[in-house]
Coordinates of C-alpha atoms in Angstrom, one line a residue:
Chain B
X488 CA 0.0 0.0 0.0
X489 CA 1.4 3.4 -1.0
X490 CA 1.9 5.9 1.8
X491 CA -0.7 8.7 1.7
X492 CA 0.5 12.2 1.0
X493 CA -0.3 14.9 3.6
X494 CA 0.1 18.6 3.0
X495 CA -0.9 21.7 5.0
X496 CA -2.0 24.8 3.3
X497 CA -2.5 28.0 5.2
X498 CA -5.0 30.6 4.2
X499 CA -3.6 34.0 3.2
X500 CA -2.2 36.1 6.0
X501 CA -2.6 39.8 6.5
X502 CA 0.3 40.6 4.0
X503 CA 0.1 40.0 0.3
X504 CA 3.8 40.1 -0.4
X505 CA 5.2 36.6 -1.1
X506 CA 8.1 36.9 1.4
X507 CA 5.5 37.4 4.2
X508 CA 3.3 34.5 3.1
X509 CA 4.1 32.5 6.3
X510 CA 3.8 35.4 8.6
X511 CA 0.8 35.4 11.1
X512 CA -0.1 37.8 13.8
X513 CA -0.3 36.7 17.4
X514 CA -3.8 37.0 18.9
X515 CA -5.4 36.8 15.5
X516 CA -7.2 33.9 13.7
X517 CA -5.3 31.4 11.6
X518 CA -6.9 29.0 9.2
X519 CA -6.0 26.5 6.5
X520 CA -6.6 23.0 5.4
X521 CA -5.0 19.6 5.5
X522 CA -4.8 17.9 2.1
X523 CA -4.6 14.1 2.0
X524 CA -4.1 12.2 -1.2
X525 CA -4.3 8.4 -1.2
X526 CA -4.5 5.8 -3.9
X527 CA -6.8 3.6 -1.8
X528 CA -9.1 4.0 1.2
X529 CA -7.3 4.6 4.5
X530 CA -8.3 2.7 7.7
X531 CA -7.8 5.8 9.7
X532 CA -8.6 6.5 13.4
X533 CA -8.4 10.3 13.2
X534 CA -6.7 13.3 11.5
X535 CA -5.3 15.7 14.1
X536 CA -4.1 19.2 13.6
X537 CA -1.8 20.9 16.2
X538 CA -0.7 24.5 16.3
X539 CA 2.2 25.1 18.7
X540 CA 5.7 26.4 19.3
X541 CA 9.0 24.7 20.2
X542 CA 12.5 25.9 20.9
X543 CA 15.6 24.9 19.0
X544 CA 19.2 25.8 19.7
X545 CA 21.7 25.1 22.4
X546 CA 19.3 24.2 25.1
X547 CA 17.1 21.1 25.4
X548 CA 13.8 21.4 23.6
X549 CA 10.8 23.1 25.2
X550 CA 7.5 22.8 23.4
X551 CA 3.9 23.7 23.9
X552 CA 0.8 22.9 21.8
X553 CA -1.5 25.9 22.0
X554 CA -4.3 24.2 20.0
X555 CA -5.1 20.7 19.0
X556 CA -8.2 19.4 17.2
X557 CA -9.4 16.2 15.5
X558 CA -10.5 17.4 12.1
X559 CA -11.7 14.0 11.0
X560 CA -12.6 10.6 12.5
X561 CA -13.0 7.3 10.6
X562 CA -12.1 5.9 7.2
X563 CA -10.7 8.2 4.4
X564 CA -11.8 7.4 0.9
X565 CA -9.3 7.1 -2.0
X566 CA -8.4 10.2 -3.9
X567 CA -7.8 13.8 -2.7
X568 CA -9.6 15.1 0.3
X569 CA -9.2 18.2 2.4
X570 CA -10.1 19.0 6.0
X571 CA -10.3 22.7 7.0
X572 CA -9.2 24.0 10.4
X573 CA -9.4 27.4 12.1
X574 CA -8.2 28.7 15.4
X575 CA -6.8 31.8 17.1
X576 CA -3.1 32.3 18.0
X577 CA -2.4 33.2 21.6
X578 CA -0.7 36.5 22.6
X579 CA 2.8 34.9 22.6
X580 CA 5.5 34.0 22.3
X581 CA 6.6 35.6 19.1
X582 CA 8.9 33.7 16.7
X583 CA 12.5 34.4 17.6
X584 CA 15.9 33.6 16.1
X585 CA 18.7 34.2 18.6
X586 CA 22.1 33.0 19.4
X587 CA 21.4 30.0 21.7
X588 CA 17.6 30.2 21.7
X589 CA 15.2 30.0 18.8
X590 CA 11.4 30.0 19.1
X591 CA 9.6 28.4 16.1
X592 CA 5.9 28.1 15.4
X593 CA 4.5 25.2 13.4
X594 CA 1.2 23.6 12.3
X595 CA 1.4 19.8 12.3
X596 CA -1.1 17.4 10.8
X597 CA -1.1 13.7 11.7
X598 CA -3.1 10.8 10.3
X599 CA -3.5 8.2 13.0
X600 CA -3.5 4.9 11.0
X601 CA -4.3 1.6 12.6
X602 CA -1.2 -0.6 12.9
X603 CA 0.9 1.6 10.7
X604 CA 3.3 4.5 11.0
X605 CA 1.4 7.7 11.2
X606 CA 2.0 10.0 8.2
X607 CA 2.6 13.6 9.3
X608 CA 3.2 17.0 7.7
X609 CA 4.6 20.2 9.3
X610 CA 4.2 23.8 8.1
X611 CA 6.5 26.4 9.7
X612 CA 5.2 30.0 10.2
X613 CA 6.4 33.2 11.7
X614 CA 4.3 34.5 14.6
X615 CA 4.8 38.2 14.9
X616 CA 3.5 40.8 17.3
X617 CA 0.4 42.8 16.2
Chain V
X998 CA 2.4 38.1 61.5
X999 CA 3.5 36.4 64.7
X1000 CA 2.0 33.1 63.4
X1001 CA 3.9 33.5 60.2
X1002 CA 7.1 34.1 62.1
X1003 CA 6.4 30.9 64.2
X1004 CA 5.8 28.9 61.1
X1005 CA 9.0 30.2 59.6
X1006 CA 10.9 29.2 62.8
X1007 CA 9.3 25.7 62.7
X1008 CA 10.3 25.4 59.1
X1009 CA 13.8 26.5 59.9
X1010 CA 14.0 24.0 62.7
X1011 CA 12.8 21.1 60.5
X1012 CA 15.3 22.1 57.8
X1013 CA 18.1 22.3 60.4
X1014 CA 17.1 18.9 61.9
X1015 CA 17.1 17.4 58.4
X1016 CA 20.5 18.8 57.4
X1017 CA 21.9 17.9 60.8
X1018 CA 21.3 14.3 59.9
X1019 CA 23.7 14.7 57.0
X1020 CA 26.2 16.4 59.2
X1021 CA 26.0 13.6 61.8
X1022 CA 26.1 10.7 59.2
X1023 CA 28.7 12.1 56.8
X1024 CA 30.7 14.2 59.3
X1025 CA 30.7 11.4 61.9
X1026 CA 31.5 8.6 59.5
X1027 CA 34.1 10.6 57.5
X1028 CA 35.6 12.2 60.7
X1029 CA 36.1 8.8 62.3
X1030 CA 37.7 7.5 59.2
X1031 CA 40.0 10.4 58.9
X1032 CA 41.0 10.1 62.6
X1033 CA 41.7 6.4 62.1
X1034 CA 43.9 7.2 59.1
X1035 CA 46.0 9.6 61.1
X1036 CA 46.1 7.1 64.0
X1037 CA 47.9 4.5 61.8
X1038 CA 50.6 7.1 61.1
X1039 CA 51.9 6.5 64.6
X1040 CA 51.9 2.7 64.4
X1041 CA 55.3 0.8 64.8
X1042 CA 56.6 -1.6 62.2
X1043 CA 56.4 -5.3 62.8
X1044 CA 56.7 -8.4 60.6
X1045 CA 53.6 -10.5 60.1
X1046 CA 52.7 -13.8 58.5
X1047 CA 49.4 -14.0 56.5
X1048 CA 47.1 -16.6 58.0
X1049 CA 43.9 -16.0 56.0
X1050 CA 43.4 -14.4 52.6
X1051 CA 40.1 -14.5 50.7
X1052 CA 37.8 -12.0 49.0
X1053 CA 35.0 -11.2 51.6
X1054 CA 31.5 -10.5 50.4
X1055 CA 28.7 -8.4 52.0
X1056 CA 25.3 -9.0 50.6
X1057 CA 22.8 -6.1 50.9
X1058 CA 19.6 -4.7 49.3
X1059 CA 21.7 -2.9 46.7
X1060 CA 23.7 -6.0 45.7
X1061 CA 27.0 -7.6 46.8
X1062 CA 30.0 -5.6 47.8
X1063 CA 33.5 -7.0 48.4
X1064 CA 36.5 -6.4 50.6
X1065 CA 39.9 -8.1 51.0
X1066 CA 39.5 -10.4 54.0
X1067 CA 43.1 -10.7 55.0
X1068 CA 44.4 -11.6 58.5
X1069 CA 47.9 -12.1 59.7
X1070 CA 49.9 -13.2 62.8
X1071 CA 52.6 -11.0 64.4
X1072 CA 54.6 -10.9 67.6
X1073 CA 55.1 -8.0 69.9
X1074 CA 57.2 -8.2 73.1
X1075 CA 57.2 -12.0 72.9
X1076 CA 53.4 -12.2 72.7
X1077 CA 51.8 -13.5 69.5
X1078 CA 48.6 -11.9 68.0
X1079 CA 46.3 -13.2 65.3
X1080 CA 44.3 -10.0 65.0
X1081 CA 46.1 -8.3 62.2
X1082 CA 43.9 -6.9 59.4
X1083 CA 44.4 -5.4 55.9
X1084 CA 43.3 -1.9 56.7
X1085 CA 42.3 0.0 59.8
X1086 CA 38.9 0.9 58.4
X1087 CA 37.8 -1.7 55.9
X1088 CA 35.3 -0.2 53.3
X1089 CA 33.4 -2.8 51.3
X1090 CA 32.6 -1.7 47.7
X1091 CA 31.6 -3.1 44.4
X1092 CA 34.2 -4.5 42.0
X1093 CA 35.4 -8.0 43.0
X1094 CA 38.4 -8.0 40.6
X1095 CA 40.3 -5.2 42.5
X1096 CA 40.0 -7.0 45.8
X1097 CA 41.0 -10.3 44.2
X1098 CA 44.2 -8.6 43.0
X1099 CA 45.0 -7.5 46.5
X1100 CA 44.3 -11.0 47.9
X1101 CA 46.6 -12.5 45.3
X1102 CA 49.4 -10.2 46.6
X1103 CA 49.0 -11.7 50.1
X1104 CA 48.8 -15.5 49.9
X1105 CA 48.6 -17.5 53.2
X1106 CA 52.1 -18.0 54.7
X1107 CA 53.6 -14.9 53.1
X1108 CA 55.8 -12.7 55.3
X1109 CA 54.6 -9.1 55.1
X1110 CA 55.7 -5.8 56.6
X1111 CA 53.0 -4.5 58.9
X1112 CA 52.3 -1.9 61.6
X1113 CA 50.8 -2.2 65.0
X1114 CA 49.5 0.2 67.6
X1115 CA 52.1 0.5 70.4
X1116 CA 49.3 1.6 72.8
X1117 CA 47.0 -1.3 71.8
X1118 CA 49.1 -4.1 70.3
X1119 CA 45.9 -6.0 69.4
X1120 CA 45.5 -3.6 66.5
X1121 CA 47.8 -4.0 63.4
X1122 CA 47.4 -3.4 59.7
X1123 CA 49.3 -4.2 56.5
X1124 CA 48.1 -1.3 54.4
X1125 CA 48.2 2.2 56.0
X1126 CA 48.0 4.3 52.8
X1127 CA 45.7 7.3 52.8
X1128 CA 42.1 6.8 51.4
X1129 CA 40.1 9.7 50.2
X1130 CA 36.7 8.1 50.8
X1131 CA 36.4 9.3 54.4
X1132 CA 37.8 12.7 53.5
X1133 CA 35.1 13.3 50.9
X1134 CA 32.4 12.1 53.4
X1135 CA 33.9 14.5 56.0
X1136 CA 34.0 17.4 53.5
X1137 CA 30.3 16.8 52.7
X1138 CA 29.6 17.0 56.5
X1139 CA 31.6 20.2 56.8
X1140 CA 29.8 21.8 53.8
X1141 CA 26.4 20.9 55.1
X1142 CA 27.3 22.4 58.5
X1143 CA 28.4 25.6 56.8
X1144 CA 25.1 25.7 54.9
X1145 CA 23.2 25.3 58.3
X1146 CA 25.2 28.2 59.8
X1147 CA 24.7 30.4 56.7
X1148 CA 20.9 29.7 56.7
X1149 CA 20.6 30.7 60.3
X1150 CA 22.8 33.8 59.9
X1151 CA 20.6 34.7 56.9
X1152 CA 17.4 34.0 58.9
X1153 CA 18.5 36.2 61.9
X1154 CA 19.5 39.0 59.5
X1155 CA 16.3 38.7 57.5
X1156 CA 17.9 37.6 54.2
X1157 CA 15.7 36.2 51.4
X1158 CA 17.0 33.6 49.1
X1159 CA 16.2 32.6 45.5
X1160 CA 14.8 34.3 42.5
X1161 CA 13.0 37.5 42.8
X1162 CA 11.9 39.8 40.1
X1163 CA 10.5 43.2 40.0
X1164 CA 7.0 44.2 39.1
X1165 CA 4.3 42.0 37.8
X1166 CA 5.1 38.8 36.0
X1167 CA 4.8 38.8 32.2
X1168 CA 3.5 35.2 32.3
X1169 CA 5.3 31.9 31.6
X1170 CA 5.9 32.7 27.9
X1171 CA 5.4 36.4 28.2
X1172 CA 1.7 36.4 27.3
X1173 CA 1.3 40.0 28.3
X1174 CA -1.6 39.5 30.6
X1175 CA 0.0 41.3 33.6
X1176 CA -1.4 44.7 34.6
X1177 CA 0.9 47.6 33.8
X1178 CA 2.1 49.7 36.6
X1179 CA 3.9 53.0 36.6
X1180 CA 6.9 54.0 38.7
X1181 CA 7.6 50.4 39.6
X1182 CA 10.4 49.7 42.1
X1183 CA 12.6 46.8 41.0
X1184 CA 13.9 44.1 43.2
X1185 CA 17.4 42.5 42.7
X1186 CA 17.5 39.6 40.2
X1187 CA 18.3 36.4 42.1
X1188 CA 19.5 33.2 40.7
X1189 CA 18.4 31.7 37.4
X1190 CA 19.5 28.2 36.3
X1191 CA 22.7 28.2 38.3
X1192 CA 23.7 31.8 37.4
X1193 CA 24.4 33.7 40.6
X1194 CA 23.6 37.4 40.6
X1195 CA 23.3 38.4 44.2
X1196 CA 25.9 38.9 47.0
X1197 CA 24.1 36.4 49.2
X1198 CA 23.9 33.8 46.4
X1199 CA 27.6 34.4 45.7
X1200 CA 28.5 34.1 49.4
X1201 CA 26.5 30.9 49.7
X1202 CA 28.2 29.4 46.6
X1203 CA 31.6 30.5 47.7
X1204 CA 31.2 28.9 51.2
X1205 CA 30.0 25.6 49.8
X1206 CA 32.7 25.5 47.1
X1207 CA 35.6 26.4 49.4
X1208 CA 34.4 24.4 52.3
X1209 CA 34.4 21.3 50.2
X1210 CA 37.6 21.8 48.3
X1211 CA 39.7 23.2 51.2
X1212 CA 38.8 20.3 53.4
X1213 CA 40.0 17.8 50.8
X1214 CA 43.1 20.0 50.2
X1215 CA 44.0 20.1 53.9
X1216 CA 43.9 16.4 54.2
X1217 CA 45.9 16.0 51.0
X1218 CA 48.5 18.3 52.5
X1219 CA 48.7 16.8 56.0
X1220 CA 48.5 13.2 54.9
X1221 CA 52.1 13.4 53.4
X1222 CA 51.0 10.5 51.2
X1223 CA 53.3 9.8 48.2
X1224 CA 50.8 7.4 46.6
X1225 CA 48.4 10.2 45.6
X1226 CA 48.7 10.6 41.8
X1227 CA 50.0 14.0 40.5
X1228 CA 46.8 14.2 38.4
X1229 CA 44.6 14.3 41.5
X1230 CA 46.8 17.0 43.0
X1231 CA 46.6 19.1 39.9
X1232 CA 42.8 18.8 39.8
X1233 CA 42.5 19.8 43.5
X1234 CA 44.8 22.7 42.7
X1235 CA 42.6 23.9 39.9
X1236 CA 39.5 23.7 42.1
X1237 CA 41.3 25.6 44.8
X1238 CA 42.2 28.3 42.3
X1239 CA 38.6 28.6 41.3
X1240 CA 37.7 28.8 45.1
X1241 CA 40.3 31.6 45.5
X1242 CA 38.7 33.4 42.6
X1243 CA 35.3 33.0 44.0
X1244 CA 36.4 34.3 47.4
X1245 CA 38.1 37.3 45.8
X1246 CA 34.9 38.2 43.9
X1247 CA 32.8 37.8 47.0
X1248 CA 35.2 39.9 49.1
X1249 CA 35.0 42.6 46.4
X1250 CA 31.2 42.5 46.4
X1251 CA 31.3 42.6 50.2
X1252 CA 33.7 45.6 50.2
X1253 CA 31.5 47.5 47.8
X1254 CA 28.6 47.0 50.2
X1255 CA 30.6 48.5 53.1
X1256 CA 30.5 52.0 51.7
X1257 CA 27.2 52.0 49.9
X1258 CA 23.7 50.8 50.7
X1259 CA 21.6 48.8 48.3
X1260 CA 20.3 51.0 45.5
X1261 CA 16.6 51.8 44.9
X1262 CA 15.8 51.6 41.2
X1263 CA 12.4 52.3 39.7
X1264 CA 11.3 52.2 36.1
X1265 CA 8.6 54.5 34.6
X1266 CA 6.4 51.6 33.5
X1267 CA 6.4 47.8 33.8
X1268 CA 5.8 45.4 32.1
X1269 CA 7.4 47.2 29.2
X1270 CA 6.5 46.6 25.6
X1271 CA 8.7 45.8 22.6
X1272 CA 10.0 49.1 21.2
X1273 CA 9.0 51.1 24.3
X1274 CA 11.3 53.8 25.7
X1275 CA 11.4 54.1 29.5
X1276 CA 13.0 56.0 32.3
X1277 CA 15.2 54.6 35.1
X1278 CA 15.3 56.5 38.4
X1279 CA 18.2 55.7 40.7
X1280 CA 18.8 56.5 44.4
X1281 CA 21.5 55.0 46.6
X1282 CA 22.6 56.0 50.1
X1283 CA 26.3 56.1 51.0
X1284 CA 27.4 54.9 54.5
X1285 CA 29.9 57.8 54.7
X1286 CA 31.4 60.5 52.5
X1287 CA 32.3 59.1 49.1
X1288 CA 33.1 60.5 45.7
X1289 CA 31.2 58.8 42.9
X1290 CA 32.9 58.6 39.6
X1291 CA 29.8 57.5 37.8
X1292 CA 26.6 55.4 37.9
X1293 CA 25.7 53.5 34.8
X1294 CA 22.6 51.6 33.9
X1295 CA 23.0 48.8 31.3
X1296 CA 20.0 47.2 29.6
X1297 CA 20.8 43.6 28.6
X1298 CA 18.8 41.0 26.8
X1299 CA 20.3 37.7 27.9
X1300 CA 19.5 34.2 26.5
X1301 CA 19.7 31.3 29.0
X1302 CA 19.9 27.8 27.4
X1303 CA 20.0 24.7 29.7
X1304 CA 20.9 21.3 28.4
X1305 CA 21.7 17.9 29.8
X1306 CA 24.6 15.7 28.7
X1307 CA 24.6 12.5 30.6
X1308 CA 24.1 13.4 34.3
X1309 CA 25.4 17.0 33.9
X1310 CA 23.1 19.9 33.5
X1311 CA 24.7 23.0 31.9
X1312 CA 23.4 26.5 31.4
X1313 CA 25.0 28.8 28.8
X1314 CA 24.1 32.5 28.4
X1315 CA 24.6 34.9 25.6
X1316 CA 23.8 38.7 25.6
X1317 CA 22.0 39.6 22.4
X1318 CA 21.4 43.2 23.2
X1319 CA 23.2 45.8 25.3
X1320 CA 22.5 49.5 25.8
X1321 CA 24.2 51.6 28.4
X1322 CA 23.3 55.0 29.8
X1323 CA 25.1 57.2 32.4
X1324 CA 22.8 58.0 35.4
X1325 CA 25.2 60.4 37.2
X1326 CA 28.8 61.4 36.9
X1327 CA 31.4 63.0 39.3
X1328 CA 29.2 63.6 42.4
X1329 CA 29.8 63.6 46.1
X1330 CA 27.6 61.6 48.3
X1331 CA 27.2 60.8 52.0
X1332 CA 24.7 59.3 54.5
X1333 CA 22.5 62.4 54.3
X1334 CA 23.1 63.2 50.6
X1335 CA 22.2 60.1 48.5
X1336 CA 23.3 59.5 44.9
X1337 CA 20.3 60.4 42.7
X1338 CA 19.8 60.4 39.0
X1339 CA 17.9 59.1 36.1
X1340 CA 18.5 57.8 32.6
X1341 CA 16.5 56.9 29.5
X1342 CA 16.6 53.5 27.8
X1343 CA 14.4 51.7 25.3
X1344 CA 13.5 48.1 24.5
X1345 CA 14.5 47.9 20.8
X1346 CA 11.7 47.7 18.3
X1347 CA 13.1 44.5 16.8
X1348 CA 13.8 42.9 20.2
X1349 CA 12.2 39.9 21.8
X1350 CA 9.8 40.0 24.8
X1351 CA 10.5 38.2 28.0
X1352 CA 10.3 34.4 27.5
X1353 CA 10.4 31.9 30.3
X1354 CA 10.2 28.2 29.3
X1355 CA 11.6 25.3 31.4
X1356 CA 15.0 25.1 29.6
X1357 CA 15.1 28.2 27.4
X1358 CA 14.7 31.7 28.6
X1359 CA 15.1 35.2 27.3
X1360 CA 15.5 37.7 30.1
X1361 CA 15.7 41.5 30.1
X1362 CA 18.1 42.7 32.7
X1363 CA 19.0 46.1 34.1
X1364 CA 22.6 46.1 35.4
X1365 CA 23.3 49.1 37.6
X1366 CA 26.9 49.9 38.5
X1367 CA 28.2 52.5 41.0
X1368 CA 31.9 53.3 40.7
X1369 CA 33.5 55.2 43.6
X1370 CA 37.1 56.3 44.0
X1371 CA 39.6 53.6 45.0
X1372 CA 37.0 51.1 45.9
X1373 CA 35.3 48.1 44.2
X1374 CA 32.3 48.9 42.1
X1375 CA 28.8 48.1 43.4
X1376 CA 26.8 46.1 40.9
X1377 CA 23.2 45.1 41.1
X1378 CA 21.2 43.3 38.5
X1379 CA 17.4 43.7 38.2
X1380 CA 15.0 41.9 35.9
X1381 CA 12.6 43.8 33.7
X1382 CA 9.4 42.3 32.3
X1383 CA 8.8 42.9 28.6
X1384 CA 5.3 41.9 27.4
X1385 CA 4.7 40.5 23.9
X1386 CA 3.1 43.8 22.8
X1387 CA 4.4 46.3 20.4
X1388 CA 4.8 50.1 20.7
X1389 CA 4.5 52.0 17.5
X1390 CA 6.5 55.2 17.0
X1391 CA 7.6 55.2 20.7
X1392 CA 4.0 55.6 21.9
X1393 CA 2.3 53.0 24.1
X1394 CA -0.7 51.5 22.3

C-alpha cells in the first residue's frame, strides 16, 4: 500500500507580499486545510491538527501545543480530500531567532492509522506581534 | 504576622534537623575514618605472616560488595597476636576484581611488613595508605554544617533567598496578561538556572565550594601521602584556584557594600512593551562620604539555554542586546546626601519580549553599576518584564 500524501495549506495572512506568506499575527485567527491524497481508502482512526511552538538551539527542547483538534474521524476514501481548520493564535510567544535560543511556530497534521506508522506534515510559520 | 514568624521558625527547625542528619552521618563517618587514618601514622613496624586471605563479600539490598578479608599473625614483646587486618577501616565496595588482585598479593604463609599500635598491640594493619573516601564524606559534612550556619545567619538577619523579580510577571511565555504599573520599584535579580547574581547567592556558593575543596586539600597536605597521583593534586589545585577566585569576587562584592547601601531603582512603567522607551530612576545612600565617579545603567537582553549531557546539566548564556546609559557622573555623596539620577533607555523595536520556558529563557536585565574612588564597584542586577506587545512610534498603544 502506498503511503498517503499529507500537506498543510495556510489561508492567506494579512500581508500579500510573497516573502510574508508564512507570517501570522499573534492574537489573530489562523486557518487553513489539511490535504490528504491516497491511492486507496485509508483505515484511519483520526486526523489531528496541532498548532504550537517549540525551541531549537543550544538548550534542550521546550515545546507547547496551543491548540489541537481532530478534524476527521473514521475511514478516508481514496483520492484527494481536504479538512479545513481554524483557530486563534495566543498572545505569545513571538517567533524568535537568537544565538542560543530560537522559538519556532509550526502547524502539524497527523493521520492516525491503525497498525501503521502515522504520516505527518509540518508547516512552519512566523508568529509576529500585532 | 506572629503566626507566620512561628511557622518560619518551625520550618527552619525542621530544615536544620534534616540537614543535621547529613552532618552527623557524613561528618561522623568521615571524621572517624580520617581520625583512624591519622592514627595509623603513629603505628610501629612489625613483621607478620598471612594466616587468612580471601575476598570477603557483603550482601545487601543494593547488591553484593567486596573487601579483602586478610588476617595475619605477628609478635610484639614475645606475645603473638592473630588479630592483624588489611586496613584500619575496611570499606566494602563493588568490584570484585580489584579485591582479588590484593588478595593474590598476600597468599597465606607470606611474610609481610605490617604496623601495630604500640598503645594497643591487638591492632595491626598491612596497608596504611591514605584513602580519600572518608575525607570526601567528612567534606560533605563540613559543607552541610556551613550551609546550616549560613541559613541561620541569613534567617536572623532577614535575608531572602532565591529568584525574585521586580513588578508584575509577564507570564510563563510572556503572554502579556499582567497589569501595567507606573513607577515600579525593581527588586534584585536572584539566581536563574545556576547563574548567581546576588551577593548572598555568591556568598553561599563560595562557602560551599571552598568548604568542600579546602577540606580535601587540607587532608591532602597533612597526609604526606606519596601514593596520591599527581593528576589528583593538579585537579584539586585547579579547584582551589577557582575557590580563591570566587572568594576574591565575594570579598570585592562585600567591600562594595561596606561604603554603599543597596540602590533603589524604579522604572517608569512595567511590564514594558517591545520598542518602548522608559526612564530609570536611581537612588543610593552612602554609609559615609564618598566621591562617585559614575553610575551607569545597562540594559541587557540575555538568553539562557539549559541542556543535559549524561548526568550533567549545563546552562549557557549569551547577551543579544546591550545598551548603556550614564545615570550620574562625578558627584559627592554621604549618608545624608544620597546619589540620585535618572536615565532613559528603550527596548528595541526588533527585540524579543521576556520568555520563560523550562530550559530556554530570554530575560531582560538592568545592570546598575556604581563606581566610587579607589573602591570596588557596586553592581546590582534587576529583571525587567517585557510583554509581547508592540509600541509604534515610541507611543504606548
